[in-house]
Coordinates of C-alpha atoms and ligand atoms in Angstrom, one line a residue:
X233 CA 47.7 -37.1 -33.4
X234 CA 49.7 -36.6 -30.3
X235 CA 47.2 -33.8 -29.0
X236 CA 48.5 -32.6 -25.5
X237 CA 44.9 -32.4 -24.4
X238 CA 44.0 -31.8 -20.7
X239 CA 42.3 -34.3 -19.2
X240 CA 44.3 -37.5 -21.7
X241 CA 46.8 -39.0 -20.4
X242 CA 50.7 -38.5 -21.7
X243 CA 50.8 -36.8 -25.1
X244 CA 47.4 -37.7 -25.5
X245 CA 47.5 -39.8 -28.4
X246 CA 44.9 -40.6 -31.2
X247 CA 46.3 -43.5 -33.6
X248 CA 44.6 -43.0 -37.5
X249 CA 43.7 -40.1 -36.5
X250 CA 41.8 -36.9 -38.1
X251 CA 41.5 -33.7 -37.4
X252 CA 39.6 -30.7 -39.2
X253 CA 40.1 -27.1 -39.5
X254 CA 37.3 -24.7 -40.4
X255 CA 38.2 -21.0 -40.6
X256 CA 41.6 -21.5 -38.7
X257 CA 40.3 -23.4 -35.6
X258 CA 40.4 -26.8 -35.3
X259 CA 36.4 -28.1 -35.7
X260 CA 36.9 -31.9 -34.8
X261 CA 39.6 -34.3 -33.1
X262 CA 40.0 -37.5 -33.5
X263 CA 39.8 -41.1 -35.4
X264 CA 39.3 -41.0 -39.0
X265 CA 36.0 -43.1 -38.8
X266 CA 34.2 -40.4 -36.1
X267 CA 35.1 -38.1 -38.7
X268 CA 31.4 -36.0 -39.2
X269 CA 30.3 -36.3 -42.7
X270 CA 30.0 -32.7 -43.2
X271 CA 33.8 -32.4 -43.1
X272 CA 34.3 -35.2 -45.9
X273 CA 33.8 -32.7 -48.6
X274 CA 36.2 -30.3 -48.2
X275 CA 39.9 -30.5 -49.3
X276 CA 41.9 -33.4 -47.5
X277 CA 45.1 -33.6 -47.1
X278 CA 46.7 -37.5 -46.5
X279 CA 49.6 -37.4 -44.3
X280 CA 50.7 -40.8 -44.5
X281 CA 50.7 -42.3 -40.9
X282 CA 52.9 -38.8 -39.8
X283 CA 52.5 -37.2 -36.5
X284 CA 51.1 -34.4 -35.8
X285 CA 51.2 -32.6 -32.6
X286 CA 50.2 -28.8 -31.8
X287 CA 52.7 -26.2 -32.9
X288 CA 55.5 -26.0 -30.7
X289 CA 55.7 -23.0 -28.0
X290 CA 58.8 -21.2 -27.2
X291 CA 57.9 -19.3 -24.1
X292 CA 60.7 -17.9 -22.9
X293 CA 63.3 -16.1 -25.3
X294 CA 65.6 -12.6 -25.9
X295 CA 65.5 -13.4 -29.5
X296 CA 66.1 -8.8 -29.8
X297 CA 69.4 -8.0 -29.3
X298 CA 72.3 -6.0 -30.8
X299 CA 75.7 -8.1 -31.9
X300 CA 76.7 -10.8 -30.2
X301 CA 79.0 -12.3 -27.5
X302 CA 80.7 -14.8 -29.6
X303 CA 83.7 -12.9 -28.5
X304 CA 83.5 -13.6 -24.9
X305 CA 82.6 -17.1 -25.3
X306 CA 85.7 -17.9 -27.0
X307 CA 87.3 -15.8 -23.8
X308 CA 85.7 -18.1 -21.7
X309 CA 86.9 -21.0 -23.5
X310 CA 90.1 -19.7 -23.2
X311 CA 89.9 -19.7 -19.0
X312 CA 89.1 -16.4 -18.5
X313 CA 85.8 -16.0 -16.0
X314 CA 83.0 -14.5 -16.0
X315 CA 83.8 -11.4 -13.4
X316 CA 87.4 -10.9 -15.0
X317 CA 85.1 -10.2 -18.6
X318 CA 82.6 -8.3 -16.9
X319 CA 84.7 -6.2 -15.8
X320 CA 86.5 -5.5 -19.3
X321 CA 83.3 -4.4 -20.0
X322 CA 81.7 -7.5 -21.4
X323 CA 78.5 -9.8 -20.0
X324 CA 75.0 -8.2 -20.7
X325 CA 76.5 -4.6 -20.5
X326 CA 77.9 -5.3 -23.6
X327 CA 75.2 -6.1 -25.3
X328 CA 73.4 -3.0 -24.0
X329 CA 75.5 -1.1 -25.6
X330 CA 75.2 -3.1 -29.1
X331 CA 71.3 -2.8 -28.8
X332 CA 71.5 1.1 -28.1
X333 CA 73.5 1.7 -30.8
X334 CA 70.6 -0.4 -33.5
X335 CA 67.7 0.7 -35.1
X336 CA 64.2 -0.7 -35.1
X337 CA 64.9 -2.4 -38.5
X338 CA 68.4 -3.7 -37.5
X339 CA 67.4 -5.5 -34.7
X340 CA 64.1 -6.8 -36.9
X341 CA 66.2 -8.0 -39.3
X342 CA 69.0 -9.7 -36.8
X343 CA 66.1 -11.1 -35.3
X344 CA 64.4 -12.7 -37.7
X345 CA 67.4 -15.3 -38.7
X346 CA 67.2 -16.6 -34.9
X347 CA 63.4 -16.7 -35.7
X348 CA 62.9 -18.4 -38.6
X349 CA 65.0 -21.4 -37.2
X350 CA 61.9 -21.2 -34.6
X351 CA 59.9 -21.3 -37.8
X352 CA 61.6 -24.1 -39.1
X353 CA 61.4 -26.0 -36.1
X354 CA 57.5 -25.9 -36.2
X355 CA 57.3 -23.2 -33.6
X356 CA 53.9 -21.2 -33.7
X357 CA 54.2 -19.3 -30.5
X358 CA 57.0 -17.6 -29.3
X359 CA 57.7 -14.9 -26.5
X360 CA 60.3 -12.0 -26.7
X361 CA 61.4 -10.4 -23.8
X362 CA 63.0 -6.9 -23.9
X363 CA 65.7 -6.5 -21.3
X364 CA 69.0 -5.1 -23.2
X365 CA 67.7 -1.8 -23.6
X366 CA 67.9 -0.5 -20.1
X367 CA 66.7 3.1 -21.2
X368 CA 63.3 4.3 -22.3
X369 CA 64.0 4.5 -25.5
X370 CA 65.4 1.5 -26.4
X371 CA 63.2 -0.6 -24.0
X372 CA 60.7 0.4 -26.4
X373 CA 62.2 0.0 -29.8
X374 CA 62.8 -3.5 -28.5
X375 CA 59.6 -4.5 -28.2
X376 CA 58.2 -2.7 -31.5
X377 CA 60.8 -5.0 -33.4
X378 CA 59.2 -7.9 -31.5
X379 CA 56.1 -6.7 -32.5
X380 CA 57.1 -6.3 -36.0
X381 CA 58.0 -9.3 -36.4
X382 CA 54.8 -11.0 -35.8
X383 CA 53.4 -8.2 -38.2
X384 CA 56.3 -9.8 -41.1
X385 CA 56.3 -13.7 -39.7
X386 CA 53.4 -16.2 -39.4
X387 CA 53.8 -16.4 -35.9
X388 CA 52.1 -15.6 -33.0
X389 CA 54.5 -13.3 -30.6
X390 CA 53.9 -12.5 -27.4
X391 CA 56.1 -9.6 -26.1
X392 CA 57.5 -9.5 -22.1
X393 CA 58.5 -6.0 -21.1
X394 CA 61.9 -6.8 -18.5
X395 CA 63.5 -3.4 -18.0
X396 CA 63.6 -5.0 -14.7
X397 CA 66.2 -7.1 -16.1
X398 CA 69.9 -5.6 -14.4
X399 CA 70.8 -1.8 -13.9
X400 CA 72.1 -0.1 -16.0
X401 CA 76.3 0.7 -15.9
X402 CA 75.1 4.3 -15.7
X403 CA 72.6 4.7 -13.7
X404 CA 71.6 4.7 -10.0
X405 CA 69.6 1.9 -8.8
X406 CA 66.7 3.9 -7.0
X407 CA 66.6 6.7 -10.4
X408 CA 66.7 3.6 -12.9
X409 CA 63.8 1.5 -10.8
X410 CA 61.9 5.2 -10.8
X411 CA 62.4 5.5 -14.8
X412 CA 61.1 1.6 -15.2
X413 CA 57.4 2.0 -13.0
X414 CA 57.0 5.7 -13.6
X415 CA 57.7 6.0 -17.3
X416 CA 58.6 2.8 -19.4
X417 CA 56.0 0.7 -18.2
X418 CA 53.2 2.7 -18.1
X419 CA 54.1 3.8 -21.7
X420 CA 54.7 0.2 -23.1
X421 CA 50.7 0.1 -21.8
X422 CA 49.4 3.0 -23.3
X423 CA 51.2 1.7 -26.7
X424 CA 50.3 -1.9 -26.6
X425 CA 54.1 -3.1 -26.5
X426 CA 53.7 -5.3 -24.1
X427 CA 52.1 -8.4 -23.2
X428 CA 53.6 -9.0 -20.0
X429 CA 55.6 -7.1 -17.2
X430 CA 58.8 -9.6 -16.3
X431 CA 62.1 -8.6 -13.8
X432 CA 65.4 -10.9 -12.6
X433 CA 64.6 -11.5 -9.2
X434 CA 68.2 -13.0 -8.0
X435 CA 71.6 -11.5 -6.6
X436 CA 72.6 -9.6 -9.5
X437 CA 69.5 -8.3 -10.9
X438 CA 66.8 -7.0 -8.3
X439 CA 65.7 -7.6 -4.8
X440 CA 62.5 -9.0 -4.1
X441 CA 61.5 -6.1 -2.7
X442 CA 62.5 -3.8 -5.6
X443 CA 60.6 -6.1 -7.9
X444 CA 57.7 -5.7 -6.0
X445 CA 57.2 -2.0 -6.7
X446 CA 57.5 -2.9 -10.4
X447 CA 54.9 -5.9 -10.1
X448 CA 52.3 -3.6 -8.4
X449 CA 52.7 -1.1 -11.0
X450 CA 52.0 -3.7 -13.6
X451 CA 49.2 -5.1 -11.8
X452 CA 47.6 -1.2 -11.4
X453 CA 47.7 -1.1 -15.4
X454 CA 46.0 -4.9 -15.4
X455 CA 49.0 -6.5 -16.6
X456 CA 50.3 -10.0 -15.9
X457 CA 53.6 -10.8 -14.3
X458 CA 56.4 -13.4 -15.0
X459 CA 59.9 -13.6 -12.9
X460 CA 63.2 -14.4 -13.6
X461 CA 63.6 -16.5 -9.9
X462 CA 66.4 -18.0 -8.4
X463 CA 68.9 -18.8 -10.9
X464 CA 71.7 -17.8 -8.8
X465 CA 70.4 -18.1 -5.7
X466 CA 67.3 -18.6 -3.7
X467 CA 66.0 -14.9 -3.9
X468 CA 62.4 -15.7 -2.7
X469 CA 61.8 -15.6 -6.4
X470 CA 59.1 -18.2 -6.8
X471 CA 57.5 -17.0 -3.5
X472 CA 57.4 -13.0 -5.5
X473 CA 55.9 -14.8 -8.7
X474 CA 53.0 -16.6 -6.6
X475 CA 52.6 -13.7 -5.1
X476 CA 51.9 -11.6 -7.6
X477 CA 50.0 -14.6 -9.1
X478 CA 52.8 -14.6 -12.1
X479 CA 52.0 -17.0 -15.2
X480 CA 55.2 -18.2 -14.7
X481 CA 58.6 -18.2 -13.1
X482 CA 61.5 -19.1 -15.3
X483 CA 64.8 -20.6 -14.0
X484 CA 63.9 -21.9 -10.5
X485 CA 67.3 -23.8 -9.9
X486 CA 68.0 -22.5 -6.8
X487 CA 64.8 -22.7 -5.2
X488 CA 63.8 -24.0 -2.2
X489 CA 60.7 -25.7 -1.0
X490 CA 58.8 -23.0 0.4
X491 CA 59.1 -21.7 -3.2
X492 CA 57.8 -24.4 -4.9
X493 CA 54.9 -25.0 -2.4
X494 CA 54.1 -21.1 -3.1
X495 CA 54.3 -21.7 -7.0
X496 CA 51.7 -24.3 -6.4
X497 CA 49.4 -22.4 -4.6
X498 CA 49.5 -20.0 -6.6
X499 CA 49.3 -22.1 -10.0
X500 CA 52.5 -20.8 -11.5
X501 CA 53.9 -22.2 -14.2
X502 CA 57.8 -23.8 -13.6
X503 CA 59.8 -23.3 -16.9
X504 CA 62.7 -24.4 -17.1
X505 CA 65.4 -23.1 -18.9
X506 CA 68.2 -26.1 -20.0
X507 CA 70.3 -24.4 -22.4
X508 CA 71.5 -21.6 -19.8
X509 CA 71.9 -24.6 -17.1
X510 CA 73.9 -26.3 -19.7
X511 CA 75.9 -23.6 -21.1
X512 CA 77.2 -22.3 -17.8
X513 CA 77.3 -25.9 -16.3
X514 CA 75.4 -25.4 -13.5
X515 CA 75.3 -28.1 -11.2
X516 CA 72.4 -27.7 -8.7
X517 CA 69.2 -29.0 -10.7
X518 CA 65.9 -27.4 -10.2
X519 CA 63.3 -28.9 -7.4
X520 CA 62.0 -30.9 -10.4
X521 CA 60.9 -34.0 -8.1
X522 CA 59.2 -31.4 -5.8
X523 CA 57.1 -30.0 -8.0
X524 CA 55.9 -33.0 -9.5
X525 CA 55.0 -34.3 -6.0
X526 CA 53.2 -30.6 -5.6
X527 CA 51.8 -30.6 -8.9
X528 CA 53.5 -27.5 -10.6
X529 CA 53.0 -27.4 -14.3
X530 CA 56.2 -27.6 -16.2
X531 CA 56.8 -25.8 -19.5
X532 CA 60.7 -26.0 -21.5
X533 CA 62.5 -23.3 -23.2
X534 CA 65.3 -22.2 -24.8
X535 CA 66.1 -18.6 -23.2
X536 CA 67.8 -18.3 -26.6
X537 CA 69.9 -15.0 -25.5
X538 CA 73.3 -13.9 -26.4
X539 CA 74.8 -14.6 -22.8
X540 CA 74.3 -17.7 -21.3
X541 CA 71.8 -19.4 -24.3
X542 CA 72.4 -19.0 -27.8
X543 CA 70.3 -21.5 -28.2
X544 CA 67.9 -21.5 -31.4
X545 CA 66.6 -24.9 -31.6
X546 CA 63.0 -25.8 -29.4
X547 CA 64.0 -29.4 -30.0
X548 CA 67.8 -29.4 -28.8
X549 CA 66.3 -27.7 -25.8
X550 CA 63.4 -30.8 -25.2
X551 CA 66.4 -32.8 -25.4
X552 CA 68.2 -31.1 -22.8
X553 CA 65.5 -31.0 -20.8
X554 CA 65.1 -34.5 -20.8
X555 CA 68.9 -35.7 -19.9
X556 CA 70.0 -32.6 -17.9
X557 CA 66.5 -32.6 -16.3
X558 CA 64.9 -36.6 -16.1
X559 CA 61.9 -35.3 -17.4
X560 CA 59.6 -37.8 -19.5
X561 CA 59.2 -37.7 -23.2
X562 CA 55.2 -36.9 -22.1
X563 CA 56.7 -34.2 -20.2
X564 CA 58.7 -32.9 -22.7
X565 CA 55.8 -32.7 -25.3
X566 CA 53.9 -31.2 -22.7
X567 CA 56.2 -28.3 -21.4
X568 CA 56.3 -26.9 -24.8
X569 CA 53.1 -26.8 -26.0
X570 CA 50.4 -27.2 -23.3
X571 CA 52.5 -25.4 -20.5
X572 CA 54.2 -23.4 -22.8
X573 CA 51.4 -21.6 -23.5
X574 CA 49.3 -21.6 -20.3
X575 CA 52.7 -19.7 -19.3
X576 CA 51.6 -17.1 -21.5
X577 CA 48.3 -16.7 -20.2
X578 CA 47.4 -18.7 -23.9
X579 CA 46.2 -22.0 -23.2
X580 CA 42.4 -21.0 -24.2
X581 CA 44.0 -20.1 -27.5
X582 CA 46.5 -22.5 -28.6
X583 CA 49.0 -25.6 -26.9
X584 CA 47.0 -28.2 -28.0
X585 CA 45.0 -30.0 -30.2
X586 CA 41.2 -29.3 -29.2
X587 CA 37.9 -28.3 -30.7
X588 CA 38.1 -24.6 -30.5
X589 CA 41.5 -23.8 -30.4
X590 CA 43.9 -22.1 -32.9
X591 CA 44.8 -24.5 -35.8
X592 CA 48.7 -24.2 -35.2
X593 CA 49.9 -28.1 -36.1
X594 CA 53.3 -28.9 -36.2
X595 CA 53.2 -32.1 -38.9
X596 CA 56.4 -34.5 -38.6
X597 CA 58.6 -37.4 -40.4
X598 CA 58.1 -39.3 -37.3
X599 CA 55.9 -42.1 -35.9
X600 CA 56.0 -41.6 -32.8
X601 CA 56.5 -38.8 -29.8
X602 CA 59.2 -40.2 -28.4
X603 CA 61.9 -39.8 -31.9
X604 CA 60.9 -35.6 -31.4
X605 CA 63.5 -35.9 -28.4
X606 CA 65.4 -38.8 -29.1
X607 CA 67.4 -37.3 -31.9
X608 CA 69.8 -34.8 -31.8
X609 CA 70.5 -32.3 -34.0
X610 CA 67.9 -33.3 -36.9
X611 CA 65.1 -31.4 -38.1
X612 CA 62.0 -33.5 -38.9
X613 CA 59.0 -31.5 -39.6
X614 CA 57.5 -32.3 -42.6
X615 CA 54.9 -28.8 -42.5
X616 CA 53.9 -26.7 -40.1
X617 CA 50.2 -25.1 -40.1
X618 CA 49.6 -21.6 -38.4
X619 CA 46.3 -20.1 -37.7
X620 CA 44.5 -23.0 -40.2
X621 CA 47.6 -22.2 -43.3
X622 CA 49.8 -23.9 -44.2
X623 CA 53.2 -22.6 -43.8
X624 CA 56.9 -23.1 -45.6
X625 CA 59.5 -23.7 -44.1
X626 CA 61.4 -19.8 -45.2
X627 CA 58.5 -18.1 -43.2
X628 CA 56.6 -17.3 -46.5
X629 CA 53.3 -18.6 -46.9
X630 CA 52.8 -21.3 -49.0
X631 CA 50.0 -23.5 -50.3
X632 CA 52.0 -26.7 -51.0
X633 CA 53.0 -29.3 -48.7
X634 CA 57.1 -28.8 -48.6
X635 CA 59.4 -31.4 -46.9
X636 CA 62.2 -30.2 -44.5
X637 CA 65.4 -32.2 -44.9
X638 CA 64.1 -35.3 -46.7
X639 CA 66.8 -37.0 -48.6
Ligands
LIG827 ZN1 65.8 -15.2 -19.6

């Protein structure tokens, strides 16, 4: 059991271990022999020397979205750059218009392909951020698809409202900021849409002074805050987040010290984001040694979006994370499932394997922690358990042990 607990070192691993679920919670860690006698009875399930660690956390993603940009990637490939498409209309404006123009059940049903690849990955947690909308409307359908989802899935989803994400192509920047604190936030309260209030605190999405506006509006309506900080440039991103106390500020490549001091005041969570640093090789790393010195928790995650991160796959990201990034296996394991979830305000809930907590297991063909990033582009999981079941691998739930890819 690799069990990311607080307070054990690394992954936090128990060898021969057992662990025991009662009601959906996990009821007892640790080695077989401590096992309490009054969990011998019950059904037992032998699997076989495998690892187990908690179910992976994806807490970062735009999995809702119209169309794609497959397009403009192949543009790109071609030499054109980034302003040259923009201005053609392409870059997130097109896929505004491609998510204004779906309905609630397209975009469920675009959606949940990108999601059960999450699934497949032994993913239990994931975050979807709205953010291609950029109108009231659509802001909202966005996040009742992710919502949906979570009704259709067996898997916990954790909606981020970012209408704070760009402005949009038709609007003014003062009458779309008005629209975001005066009418969709306080409405994606009143209907329990969202989770979390989020906005892209950099050169081309909003000042840290417009973002503040939006940020006191969600704290008036008791709602927490993450940031989209300094991917571009040092925007005093990581100094808005630990101001506001965010659970997290995503990106962070561009930040400087005074940033990452702040975040550690302020006990933000750093997640990093490799697949958009990869995909528009970037160059300038994120303060990583910094706020390991300072002691910033780090999660990992995929920003799977149609822009800059089609990325689907939790463990091609770990593995990015660790090349791109020099971040330790231990590290790795830890940003997506211990961080990952304290930087959704979840870590009482789920992230690791403790007495108490959630039973979401992620159980793999694998002996050891280390082969979960070493690989590239092979699925291990053997099962995946959500909320104490045990899940298949097509999202359906299923009863029986099933193995992924086995030969
Ligand atoms: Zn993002």
């Amino acid at each position: 059991l690799a069990t990311l607990a607080s307070g054990r070192s690394g992954t936090g691993l128990i060898r021969g271990g057992a662990l025991a679920i009662v009601d959906g919670r996990i009821a007892f860690v640790g080695r077989e022999e401590d096992l309490p006698s009054r969990f011998q009875a019950d059904e037992e399930i032998d699997l076989a020397g495998r690892l187990v660690t908690p179910g992976l956390i994806d807490c970062h993603t735009h999995l809702v979205f119209g169309g794609d940009r497959s397009n403009e990637f192949e543009a790109r490939l071609a030499g054109a750059d980034y302003e040259a498409i923009a201005k053609a209309g392409g870059g997130i404006q097109s896929t505004v218009r491609a998510t204004r123009a779906e309905t609630e059940e397209s975009l469920v049903a675009s959606a949940a392909k990108r999601l059960n690849s999450f699934i497949c990955e032994g993913v239990t947690t994931i975050e979807i951020k709205s953010g291609y909308g950029l109108d009231y409307e659509t802001e909202l359908r966005m996040l009742r698809a992710a919502r949906r989802l979570g009704q259709i899935y067996p898997i916990d989803i954790v909606t981020t409202l970012l209408a704070a994400h760009t402005v949009p192509g038709d609007q003014e920047r003062a009458t779309y900021l008005n629209l975001v604190t005066e009418k969709i936030i306080p409405r994606a309260v009143e209907d329990g849409l969202a989770d979390a209030i989020d906005g892209f605190c950099d050169s081309i999405g909003f000042s840290s002074e417009e973002l503040q506006r939006v940020f006191r509006r969600a704290r008036e309506l008791a709602l927490p805050v993450k940031v989209h900080a300094d991917q571009l440039s040092d925007a005093g991103g990581a100094e808005l987040a630990a101001q506001f106390s965010a659970l997290s500020a995503d990106h962070l490549e561009k930040t400087g010290a005074a940033g990452v001091a702040a975040l550690a005041r302020a006990g933000t969570v750093a997640v990093l984001l490799p697949g958009a640093y990869f995909d528009l090789r970037e160059k300038h790393l994120p303060p990583i040694e910094q706020m390991r010195t300072m002691g910033v928790r780090i999660a990992i995650a995929t920003d799977c979006n149609p822009g800059s991160s089609p990325l689907v796959s939790i463990l091609t990201a770990m593995r990015m994370a660790a090349v791109q990034f020099s971040l330790s296996v231990d590290e790795v394991l830890a940003g997506v499932t211990r961080e990952a979830a304290r930087a959704l305000g979840r870590h009482a809930e789920t992230g690791a394997l403790e007495v108490g907590k959630s039973a979401n297991l992620a159980i793999w063909n694998v002996e050891r922690p280390v082969e979960l990033v070493y690989w590239m582009g092979s699925n291990p999981l053997f099962s995946r358990v959500w909320r104490g079941k045990k899940t298949s691998l097509t999202g359906s739930i299923d009863w029986g042990w099933r193995a992924s890819n086995a030969p």
